[in-house]
Amino acid sequence: MANHRVGETGLTDSGPSSNHHHHHNIPYAVLHGMNVPPSFMHQEGSAFDFGELEEAIVLQGVKIRNDEAKPPLFTAGRPAATLEMFPSWPMRFQQTPRGSSKSGEESTDSGSGVNTISSKTENQVEPESPISKKTSSLDQQQQVEMASDISRTGTSQNQSAAAKTPQEKRRGSTSEKQLDAKTLRRLAQNREAARKSRLRKKAYVQQLESSRIKLTQLEQDLQRARSQGFFLGGCAGTVGTISSGAAIFDMEYSRWLEDDQRHMSELRTGLNAHLSDSDLRIIVDSYISHYDEIFRLKVAAAKADVFHLITGIWTTPAERCFLWMGGFRPSDLIKMLISQLDPLTEQQVMGIYSLQHSSQQAEEALTQGLEQLQQSLTDTIAGGPVIDGMQQMAVALGKLANLEGFVRQADNLRQQTLHQLSRILTVRQAARCFLMIGEYYGRLRALSSLWASRPRDLYDVGA
Amino acid sequence: MYCEGDSWGCYLPMSLRSMGSDPMERVVKLASESAVVIFSVSSCCMCHAAKRLFCGMGVNPTVYELDQDPRGKEMEMALTTLLGNSQTVPIVFIGGKLIGAMDRVMASHINGSLVPLLKEAGALWL
């Protein structure tokens, strides 16, 4: 007869009252389970709907099985059509779809194309959850599949239910309980999983957005830095940025240091191998040319960025302690060498001491000249009424340009000192001397690295 | 032929020697009047360094500030032509002989040739 009236039939014709209560309890429980967590009400549509739909379908399956009915509705997977036939069910499942015809009409038309599940659930869900208005097509697909799966299960079960009514009922009642517990758990897990995946997706999208913003900022900075870099190549650098001239010099200097290592090992092997003087002379001369090269590079560097040389950023901290006018102090070098160059002839000793003396005098002269430059600069910039600021600055700039000349003269002094050393000493002595110089600065550089990585508590003096 | 400083014979072309008011001639004249002559510019700090170098050695140089001389500009130009465009003040003459700009002076001091020159010119006593 009225197959469609399964629900009603089930309600009225269900056997033991326990079942009946069950029927009432289940939806309540489930519904409560769904609705109690307030988060659900605030979630976005899809999983929420899915969870609900799944519950509804499963419950419907349970319902049908218990009622031993064979609703033809499941063939199309539209249990929702029967859902509205349970007026006693609270909340959404009670709602008859507004747009569609009454359940009675639907039931007569069970095979016909009534609303799809998704639309049904939408109709039902709408009044309940203000947020979840629409379901994603993917979830709809899932819902349809899920529904069809359950419907198939439900259908097969229905068919077997017809054969064994009492057993089915009993089985249904027990399995109903189990199913419900399992179902509840599964449904809860699904909801949880869906919620988590939504949160993950949200977080990922946010991360992408922030990365995109960061990327555009970086690109802008790069553009700015590049344009500044070209500008800095020609003019005095701004604070905090390295000029292209300085960068080029740093690169050349590090290459020069590598070459230095090579020359030193050549000197070492040459000395140990007891080469002839003429062979050793070649090695010594090449080492002198090696130093000539760095002085050449420094000329260009002084022109491009004199402050880079003067502040000694291109050297290591320990070397910087001894820095004088953008490099080593020649008299210091000679002082370091004097004791190690033994044995020297008397003439050589005199030559070395006179070299030390003249380099000291030259250093003193340059230092005094630099002091006068500083004084002149101070006089230009400091004090007095600023009659013409730009004029004042222009004069000061002109004076500052003289720094390049001083660094050049200092480098010239260094170069001349090394040349003079090679003139005073014999070839063997010169080879040893240059090896000593290379090793000395190598040790200073090593000292700088060690200092940088020293354990703090060991070397810091306690308060 | 004007030849107060014989050492200058090889430096100057014949035509220039006949002109008395020629800036180069004036330079030469001034250079040979003292043992150590520095052509300088009063505001130049490198010139100050050169002066300090000689004073530090016990030498008393004669300094001509070209910016304070009415014909200084011409003389500066003449000196630049003599030495090549890259060279600039201070320019040093010892015993009437041209030594050069600061880097040449430094080099000669380091390689030990400056002191004998000074002694030879009578600027430095043992």
Coordinates of N, CA, C and O in Angstrom, one line a residue, chain A residues 355 358-359 361-362 365-366 368-369 372-373 405-406 409 412-413 416-417 420 423, chain B residues 42-46 48-49 52-53 56-57 102-104 106-107 109-112:
Chain A
L355 N 116.1 52.4 6.0 CA 114.7 52.3 5.4 C 113.7 52.5 6.5 O 112.6 53.2 6.2
S358 N 113.5 56.3 7.2 CA 112.9 57.1 6.1 C 111.4 56.8 6.0 O 110.6 57.7 5.8
S359 N 111.0 55.6 6.2 CA 109.5 55.3 6.1 C 108.8 56.0 7.3 O 107.7 56.4 7.1
Q361 N 109.6 58.8 8.7 CA 109.5 60.2 8.3 C 108.4 60.4 7.3 O 107.7 61.4 7.4
A362 N 108.4 59.6 6.3 CA 107.4 59.7 5.3 C 106.0 59.5 5.9 O 105.0 60.3 5.6
A365 N 105.0 62.6 7.8 CA 104.6 63.7 6.9 C 103.2 63.5 6.4 O 102.4 64.5 6.4
L366 N 102.9 62.3 6.0 CA 101.6 62.1 5.4 C 100.5 62.2 6.6 O 99.4 62.8 6.3
Q368 N 100.7 64.2 9.1 CA 100.4 65.6 9.4 C 99.6 66.2 8.3 O 98.8 67.1 8.5
G369 N 99.9 65.8 7.1 CA 99.1 66.3 6.0 C 97.6 66.0 6.1 O 96.7 66.8 5.9
Q372 N 96.0 68.1 8.7 CA 95.7 69.4 8.2 C 94.4 69.4 7.4 O 93.6 70.3 7.4
L373 N 94.2 68.3 6.7 CA 93.0 68.1 5.9 C 91.8 68.0 6.8 O 90.7 68.6 6.6
G405 N 94.0 61.1 -2.5 CA 95.4 61.4 -2.7 C 96.3 60.8 -1.5 O 97.3 60.2 -1.8
F406 N 95.8 60.9 -0.3 CA 96.6 60.5 0.8 C 96.6 58.9 0.9 O 97.7 58.4 1.1
Q409 N 99.1 57.9 -1.7 CA 100.5 58.2 -1.3 C 100.9 57.1 -0.3 O 102.1 56.6 -0.3
N412 N 101.6 54.0 -2.1 CA 102.9 54.2 -2.8 C 104.0 53.9 -1.8 O 105.0 53.3 -2.2
L413 N 103.9 54.4 -0.6 CA 104.9 54.2 0.4 C 105.1 52.7 0.7 O 106.3 52.2 0.8
Q416 N 106.9 51.0 -2.3 CA 108.3 51.4 -2.4 C 109.1 50.7 -1.3 O 110.2 50.3 -1.5
T417 N 108.5 50.5 -0.1 CA 109.2 49.9 1.0 C 109.5 48.4 0.6 O 110.6 47.9 0.9
Q420 N 112.2 48.2 -1.9 CA 113.5 48.6 -1.3 C 114.1 47.4 -0.5 O 115.3 47.1 -0.5
R423 N 115.7 45.0 -2.7 CA 117.0 45.5 -3.1 C 118.1 45.3 -2.1 O 119.2 45.0 -2.4
Chain B
S42 N 98.5 77.1 -1.1 CA 98.4 77.2 0.3 C 97.3 76.3 1.0 O 97.5 75.9 2.1
S43 N 96.2 76.0 0.2 CA 95.1 75.2 0.8 C 95.4 73.7 0.6 O 94.6 72.9 1.1
C44 N 96.4 73.4 -0.1 CA 96.6 72.0 -0.4 C 97.3 71.2 0.7 O 98.4 71.6 1.2
C45 N 96.6 70.2 1.2 CA 97.1 69.4 2.3 C 98.3 68.5 2.0 O 99.2 68.3 2.8
M46 N 98.4 68.1 0.8 CA 99.5 67.2 0.4 C 100.8 68.1 0.3 O 101.9 67.6 0.6
H48 N 101.2 70.5 2.3 CA 101.6 70.6 3.7 C 102.4 69.4 4.1 O 103.4 69.5 4.9
A49 N 102.0 68.2 3.7 CA 102.7 67.0 4.0 C 104.1 67.1 3.4 O 105.1 66.7 4.1
R52 N 106.1 69.3 5.6 CA 106.4 68.6 6.9 C 107.5 67.6 6.7 O 108.4 67.4 7.6
L53 N 107.6 66.9 5.6 CA 108.6 65.9 5.3 C 110.0 66.5 5.4 O 110.9 66.0 6.0
G56 N 110.8 67.8 8.8 CA 111.1 66.7 9.7 C 112.5 66.2 9.5 O 113.1 65.6 10.4
M57 N 113.1 66.4 8.3 CA 114.4 65.9 8.0 C 115.5 67.0 8.4 O 116.7 66.7 8.2
M102 N 104.6 64.5 -5.3 CA 104.8 63.9 -4.0 C 105.2 62.4 -4.1 O 106.0 61.9 -3.4
D103 N 104.6 61.6 -5.1 CA 105.0 60.2 -5.1 C 106.4 60.0 -5.5 O 107.1 59.1 -5.0
R104 N 106.9 60.9 -6.4 CA 108.4 60.7 -6.7 C 109.2 61.1 -5.5 O 110.3 60.5 -5.3
M106 N 108.4 60.8 -2.4 CA 108.4 59.7 -1.4 C 109.2 58.5 -1.9 O 110.0 57.9 -1.1
A107 N 109.1 58.2 -3.2 CA 109.9 57.0 -3.7 C 111.4 57.3 -3.5 O 112.1 56.4 -3.1
H109 N 112.8 59.1 -1.4 CA 113.2 59.1 0.0 C 113.3 57.6 0.5 O 114.3 57.3 1.1
I110 N 112.4 56.8 0.1 CA 112.5 55.4 0.5 C 113.6 54.7 -0.1 O 114.3 53.9 0.5
N111 N 113.9 54.9 -1.4 CA 115.0 54.2 -2.0 C 116.4 54.8 -1.7 O 117.4 54.4 -2.2
G112 N 116.3 55.8 -0.9 CA 117.6 56.3 -0.3 C 118.3 57.4 -1.2 O 119.4 57.8 -0.9

